[in-house]
Tab-separated table of C-alpha atoms (C1' of nucleotides) in Angstrom:
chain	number	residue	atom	x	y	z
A	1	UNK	CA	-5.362	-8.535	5.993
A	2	UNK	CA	-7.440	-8.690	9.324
A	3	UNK	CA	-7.740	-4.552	9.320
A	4	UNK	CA	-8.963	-2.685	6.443
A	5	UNK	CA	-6.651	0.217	4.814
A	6	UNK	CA	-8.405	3.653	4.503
A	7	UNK	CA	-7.901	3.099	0.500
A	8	UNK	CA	-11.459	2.409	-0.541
A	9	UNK	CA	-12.712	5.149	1.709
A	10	UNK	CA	-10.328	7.721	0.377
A	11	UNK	CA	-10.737	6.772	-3.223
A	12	UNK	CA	-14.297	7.259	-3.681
A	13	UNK	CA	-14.358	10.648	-1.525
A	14	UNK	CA	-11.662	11.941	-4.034
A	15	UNK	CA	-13.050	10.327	-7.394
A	16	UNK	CA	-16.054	11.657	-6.736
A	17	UNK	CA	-15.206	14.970	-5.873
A	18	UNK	CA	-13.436	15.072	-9.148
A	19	UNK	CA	-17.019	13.661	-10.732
A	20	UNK	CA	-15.213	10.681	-12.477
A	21	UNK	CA	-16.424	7.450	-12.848
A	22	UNK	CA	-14.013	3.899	-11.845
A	23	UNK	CA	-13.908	3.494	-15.170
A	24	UNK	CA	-13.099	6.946	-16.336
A	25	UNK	CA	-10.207	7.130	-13.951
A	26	UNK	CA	-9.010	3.524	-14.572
A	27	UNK	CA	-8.535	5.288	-18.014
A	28	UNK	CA	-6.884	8.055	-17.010
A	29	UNK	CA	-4.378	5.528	-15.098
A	30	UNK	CA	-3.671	3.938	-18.064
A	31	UNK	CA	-5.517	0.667	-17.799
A	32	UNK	CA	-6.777	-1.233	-20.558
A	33	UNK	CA	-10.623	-0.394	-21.219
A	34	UNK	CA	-11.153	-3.862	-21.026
A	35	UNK	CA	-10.302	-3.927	-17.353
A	36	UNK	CA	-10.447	-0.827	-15.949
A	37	UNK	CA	-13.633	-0.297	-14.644
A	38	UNK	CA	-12.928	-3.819	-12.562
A	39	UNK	CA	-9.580	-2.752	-10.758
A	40	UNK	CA	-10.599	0.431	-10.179
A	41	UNK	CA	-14.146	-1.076	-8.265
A	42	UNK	CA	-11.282	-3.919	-6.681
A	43	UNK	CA	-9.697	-1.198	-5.359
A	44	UNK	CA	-12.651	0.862	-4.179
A	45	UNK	CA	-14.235	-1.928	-2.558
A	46	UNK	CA	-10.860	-2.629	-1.164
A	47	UNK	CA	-10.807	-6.216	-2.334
A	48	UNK	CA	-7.412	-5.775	-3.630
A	49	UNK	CA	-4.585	-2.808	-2.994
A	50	UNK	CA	-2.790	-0.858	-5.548
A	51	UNK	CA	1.302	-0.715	-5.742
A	52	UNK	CA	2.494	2.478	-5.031
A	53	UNK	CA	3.269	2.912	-8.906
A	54	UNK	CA	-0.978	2.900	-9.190
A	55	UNK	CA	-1.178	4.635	-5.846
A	56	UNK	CA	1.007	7.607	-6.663
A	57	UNK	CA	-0.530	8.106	-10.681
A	58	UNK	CA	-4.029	7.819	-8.902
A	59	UNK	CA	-2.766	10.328	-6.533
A	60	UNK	CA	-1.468	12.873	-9.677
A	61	UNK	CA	-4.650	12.304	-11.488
A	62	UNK	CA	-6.629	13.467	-8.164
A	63	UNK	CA	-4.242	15.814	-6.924
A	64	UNK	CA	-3.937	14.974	-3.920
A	65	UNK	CA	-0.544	13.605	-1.652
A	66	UNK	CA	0.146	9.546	-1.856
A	67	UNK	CA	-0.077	9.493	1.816
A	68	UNK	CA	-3.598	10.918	1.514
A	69	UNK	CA	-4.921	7.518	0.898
A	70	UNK	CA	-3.877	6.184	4.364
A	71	UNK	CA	-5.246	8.763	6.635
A	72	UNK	CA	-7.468	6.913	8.592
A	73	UNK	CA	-9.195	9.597	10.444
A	74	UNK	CA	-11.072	12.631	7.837
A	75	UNK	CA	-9.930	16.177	9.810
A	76	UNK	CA	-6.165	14.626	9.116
A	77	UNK	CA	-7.004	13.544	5.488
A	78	UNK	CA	-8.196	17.314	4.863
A	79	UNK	CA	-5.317	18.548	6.726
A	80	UNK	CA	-2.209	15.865	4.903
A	81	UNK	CA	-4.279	17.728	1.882
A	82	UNK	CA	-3.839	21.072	2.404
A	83	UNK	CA	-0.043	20.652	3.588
A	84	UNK	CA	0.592	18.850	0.532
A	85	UNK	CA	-0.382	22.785	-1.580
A	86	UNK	CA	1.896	24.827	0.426
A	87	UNK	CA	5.324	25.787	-0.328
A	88	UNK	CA	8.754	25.030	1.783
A	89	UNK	CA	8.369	28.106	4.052
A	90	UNK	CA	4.628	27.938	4.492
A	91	UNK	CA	5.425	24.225	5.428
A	92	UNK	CA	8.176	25.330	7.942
A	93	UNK	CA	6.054	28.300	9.353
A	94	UNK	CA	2.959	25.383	9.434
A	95	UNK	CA	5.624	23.511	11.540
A	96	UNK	CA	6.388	26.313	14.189
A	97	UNK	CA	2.665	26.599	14.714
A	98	UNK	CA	2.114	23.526	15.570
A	99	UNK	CA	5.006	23.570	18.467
A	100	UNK	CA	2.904	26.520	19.684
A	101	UNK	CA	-0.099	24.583	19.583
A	102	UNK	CA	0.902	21.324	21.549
A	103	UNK	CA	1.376	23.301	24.914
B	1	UNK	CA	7.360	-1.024	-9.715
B	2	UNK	CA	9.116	1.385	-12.009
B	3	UNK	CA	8.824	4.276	-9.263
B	4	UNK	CA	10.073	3.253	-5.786
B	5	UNK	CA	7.840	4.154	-2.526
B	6	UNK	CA	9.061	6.309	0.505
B	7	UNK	CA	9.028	3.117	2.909
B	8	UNK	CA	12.304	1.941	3.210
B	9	UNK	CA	14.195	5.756	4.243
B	10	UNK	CA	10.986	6.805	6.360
B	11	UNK	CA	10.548	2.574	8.050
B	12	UNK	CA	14.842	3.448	8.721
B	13	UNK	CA	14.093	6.721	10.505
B	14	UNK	CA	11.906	5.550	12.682
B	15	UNK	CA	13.893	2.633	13.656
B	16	UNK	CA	17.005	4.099	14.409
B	17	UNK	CA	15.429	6.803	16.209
B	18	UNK	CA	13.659	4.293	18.483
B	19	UNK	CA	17.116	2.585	18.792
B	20	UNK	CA	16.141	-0.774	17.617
B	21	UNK	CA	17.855	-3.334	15.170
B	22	UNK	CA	15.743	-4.727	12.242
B	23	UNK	CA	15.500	-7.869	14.330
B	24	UNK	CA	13.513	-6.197	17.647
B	25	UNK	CA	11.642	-4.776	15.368
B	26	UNK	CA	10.767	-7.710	13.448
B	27	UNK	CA	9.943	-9.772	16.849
B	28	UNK	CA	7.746	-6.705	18.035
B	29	UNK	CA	5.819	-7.137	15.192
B	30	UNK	CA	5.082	-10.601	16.532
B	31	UNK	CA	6.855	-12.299	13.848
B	32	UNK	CA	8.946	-15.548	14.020
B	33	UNK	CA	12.259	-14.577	15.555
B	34	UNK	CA	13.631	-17.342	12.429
B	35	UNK	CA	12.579	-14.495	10.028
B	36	UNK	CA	12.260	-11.638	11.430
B	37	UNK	CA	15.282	-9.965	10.589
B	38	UNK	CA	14.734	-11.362	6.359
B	39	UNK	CA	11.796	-9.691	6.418
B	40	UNK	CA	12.182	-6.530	8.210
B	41	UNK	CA	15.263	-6.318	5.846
B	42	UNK	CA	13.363	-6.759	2.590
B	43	UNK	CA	10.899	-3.711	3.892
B	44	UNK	CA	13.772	-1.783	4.610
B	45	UNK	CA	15.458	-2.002	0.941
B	46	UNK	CA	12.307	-2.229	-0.912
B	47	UNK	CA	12.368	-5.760	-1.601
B	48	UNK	CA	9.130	-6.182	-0.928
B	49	UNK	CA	5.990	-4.106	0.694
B	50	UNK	CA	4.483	-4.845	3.605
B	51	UNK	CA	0.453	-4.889	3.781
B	52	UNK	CA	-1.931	-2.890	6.031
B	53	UNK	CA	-2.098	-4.907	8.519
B	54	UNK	CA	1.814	-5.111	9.005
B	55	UNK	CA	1.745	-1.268	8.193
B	56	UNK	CA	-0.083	-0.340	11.050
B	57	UNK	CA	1.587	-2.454	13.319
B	58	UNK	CA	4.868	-1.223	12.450
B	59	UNK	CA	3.281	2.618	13.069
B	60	UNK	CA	1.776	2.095	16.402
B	61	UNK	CA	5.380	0.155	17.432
B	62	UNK	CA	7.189	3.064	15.966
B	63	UNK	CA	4.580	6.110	17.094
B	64	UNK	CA	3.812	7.239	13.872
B	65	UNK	CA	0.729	7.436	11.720
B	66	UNK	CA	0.584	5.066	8.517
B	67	UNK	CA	0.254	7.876	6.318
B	68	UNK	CA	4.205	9.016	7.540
B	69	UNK	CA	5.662	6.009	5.785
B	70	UNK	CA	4.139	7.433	2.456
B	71	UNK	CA	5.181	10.916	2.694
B	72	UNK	CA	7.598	11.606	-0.176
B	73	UNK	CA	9.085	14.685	1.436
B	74	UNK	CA	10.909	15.276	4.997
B	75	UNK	CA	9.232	18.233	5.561
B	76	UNK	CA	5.892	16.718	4.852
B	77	UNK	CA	6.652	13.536	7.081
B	78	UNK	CA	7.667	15.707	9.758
B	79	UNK	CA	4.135	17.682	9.964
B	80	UNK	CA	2.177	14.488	9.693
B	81	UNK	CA	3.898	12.916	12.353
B	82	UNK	CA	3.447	16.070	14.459
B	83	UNK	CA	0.125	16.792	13.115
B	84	UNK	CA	-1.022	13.106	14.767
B	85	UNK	CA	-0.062	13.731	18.292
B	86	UNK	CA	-2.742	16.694	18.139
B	87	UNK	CA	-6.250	16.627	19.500
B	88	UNK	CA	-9.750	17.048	17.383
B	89	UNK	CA	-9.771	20.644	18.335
B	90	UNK	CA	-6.157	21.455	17.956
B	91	UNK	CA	-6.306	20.187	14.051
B	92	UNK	CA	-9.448	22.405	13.340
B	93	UNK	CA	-7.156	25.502	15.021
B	94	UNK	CA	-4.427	23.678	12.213
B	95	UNK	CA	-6.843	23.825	9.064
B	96	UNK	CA	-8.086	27.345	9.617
B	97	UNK	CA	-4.269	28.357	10.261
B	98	UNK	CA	-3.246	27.038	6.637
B	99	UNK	CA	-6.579	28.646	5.349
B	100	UNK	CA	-4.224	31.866	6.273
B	101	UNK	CA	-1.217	30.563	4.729
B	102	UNK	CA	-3.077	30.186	1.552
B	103	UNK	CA	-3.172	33.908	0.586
C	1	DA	C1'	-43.448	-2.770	-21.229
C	2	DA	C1'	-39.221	-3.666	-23.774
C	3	DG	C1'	-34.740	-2.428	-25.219
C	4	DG	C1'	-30.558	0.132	-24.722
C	5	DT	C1'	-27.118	2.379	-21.986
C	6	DA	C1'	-24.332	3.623	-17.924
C	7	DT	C1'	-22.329	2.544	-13.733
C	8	DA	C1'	-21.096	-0.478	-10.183
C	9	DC	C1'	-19.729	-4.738	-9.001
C	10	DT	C1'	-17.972	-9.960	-8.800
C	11	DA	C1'	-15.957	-15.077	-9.418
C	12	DA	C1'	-12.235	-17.637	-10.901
C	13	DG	C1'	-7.869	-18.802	-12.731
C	14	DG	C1'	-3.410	-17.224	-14.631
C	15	DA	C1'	0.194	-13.949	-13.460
C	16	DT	C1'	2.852	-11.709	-10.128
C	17	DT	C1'	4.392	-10.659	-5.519
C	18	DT	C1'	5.497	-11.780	-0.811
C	19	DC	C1'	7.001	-14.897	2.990
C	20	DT	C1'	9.881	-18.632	4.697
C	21	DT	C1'	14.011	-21.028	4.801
C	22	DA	C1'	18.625	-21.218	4.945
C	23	DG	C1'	22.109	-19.112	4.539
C	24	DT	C1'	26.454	-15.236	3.466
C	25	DA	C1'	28.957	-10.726	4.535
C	26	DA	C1'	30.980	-7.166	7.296
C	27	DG	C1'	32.242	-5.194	11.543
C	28	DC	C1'	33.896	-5.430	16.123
C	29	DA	C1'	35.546	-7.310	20.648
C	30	DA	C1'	37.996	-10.735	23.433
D	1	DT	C1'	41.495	-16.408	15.325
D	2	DT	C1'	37.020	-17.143	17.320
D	3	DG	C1'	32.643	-15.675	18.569
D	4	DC	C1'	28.975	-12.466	18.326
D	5	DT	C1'	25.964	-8.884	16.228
D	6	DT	C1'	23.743	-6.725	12.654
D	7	DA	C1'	22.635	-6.292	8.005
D	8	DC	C1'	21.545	-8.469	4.085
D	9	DT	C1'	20.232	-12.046	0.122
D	10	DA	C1'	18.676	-16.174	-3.221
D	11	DA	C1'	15.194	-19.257	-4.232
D	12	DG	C1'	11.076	-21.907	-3.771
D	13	DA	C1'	6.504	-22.138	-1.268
D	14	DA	C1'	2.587	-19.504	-0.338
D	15	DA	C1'	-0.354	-15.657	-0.832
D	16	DT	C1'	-2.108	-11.715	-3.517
D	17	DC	C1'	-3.305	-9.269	-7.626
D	18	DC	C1'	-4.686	-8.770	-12.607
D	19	DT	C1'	-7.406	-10.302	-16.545
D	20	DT	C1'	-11.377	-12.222	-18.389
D	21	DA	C1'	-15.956	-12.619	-18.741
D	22	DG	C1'	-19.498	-11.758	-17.152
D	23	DT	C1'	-24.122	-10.125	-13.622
D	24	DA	C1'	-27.057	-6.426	-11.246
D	25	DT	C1'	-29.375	-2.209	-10.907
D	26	DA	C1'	-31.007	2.124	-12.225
D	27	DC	C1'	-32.428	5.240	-15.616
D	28	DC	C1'	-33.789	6.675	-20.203
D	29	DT	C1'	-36.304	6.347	-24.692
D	30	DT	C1'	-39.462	4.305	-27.754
DNA sequence: AAGGTATACTAAGGATTTCTTAGTAAGCAA
DNA sequence: TTGCTTACTAAGAAATCCTTAGTATACCTT
């Protein structure tokens, strides 16, 4: 892996938001104790990547979408965040505002 | 893996709609034209997962963002791909519009 | 200062996954 | 049928991740 993913980036901002520590949320994942707190820093420091098993529990536990985790630029983060609250019609009216927008 | 990732139907989408077999795909990638099509078959059925790197290849080849082929829902893949085409100030205009949505 | 605790972090090898090789299968056209 | 295209697959080699067993640093408390 030449480029780095926006993983470890993502992770902390939304771990920390939630004020849980790696090895508080390795719990939470399921881990064993034993090993938690050392994926969950692997992870963070993005010296190794989660499946998307991990990647989708992580993304439960800190509500937020799966694809969250590979927004590489912040405004679209906050924005893949947001969409991911709304409901169908709010998502299609969200849709028709952006046709309006791209003029 | 227990719970299988949105990669293969969103990776299809994209290809088909860009009218290429697995194959060009594969060789745009820059892979070996001896295994192009094995692999870009295994992403495709969820054999196996690509990695960043080949991730964000595949988007920029297929004009998506990365965080598309993790979107779980149509609806939600079809406002991050749109969302991504937008300019800085355009996805500000976007976050204060769902602020309205909200209520 | 010394000892204890909390949090973050890391090397290394065993365990697991992906990539490469070498094909098969199905569909279609000449 | 034969040839060609596209999709697809098994299995071993190669690469990556998970587990174990720690270290480092900061902050309390005595």
């Amino acid at each position: 892996m030449s480029l780095i993913s926006p993983i470890p980036v993502r992770l902390k901002e939304a771990r920390t938001r939630k004020e849980l520590t790696q090895q508080q949320l390795g719990e939470l994942l399921g881990l064993e104790p034993n090993n938690a707190s050392a994926r969950m820093n692997q992870y963070e420091r993005g010296k190794h990547t989660p499946d998307f098993d991990t990647l989708k529990r992580l993304a439960d536990i800190l509500e937020v979408p799966v694809a969250y985790f590979y927004c590489e630029d912040k405004l679209e983060a906050a924005i893949v965040e947001a969409v991911h609250r709304l409901g169908p019609e709010q998502k299609l009216a969200l849709l028709a505002f952006i046709e309006t927008l791209k003029s």
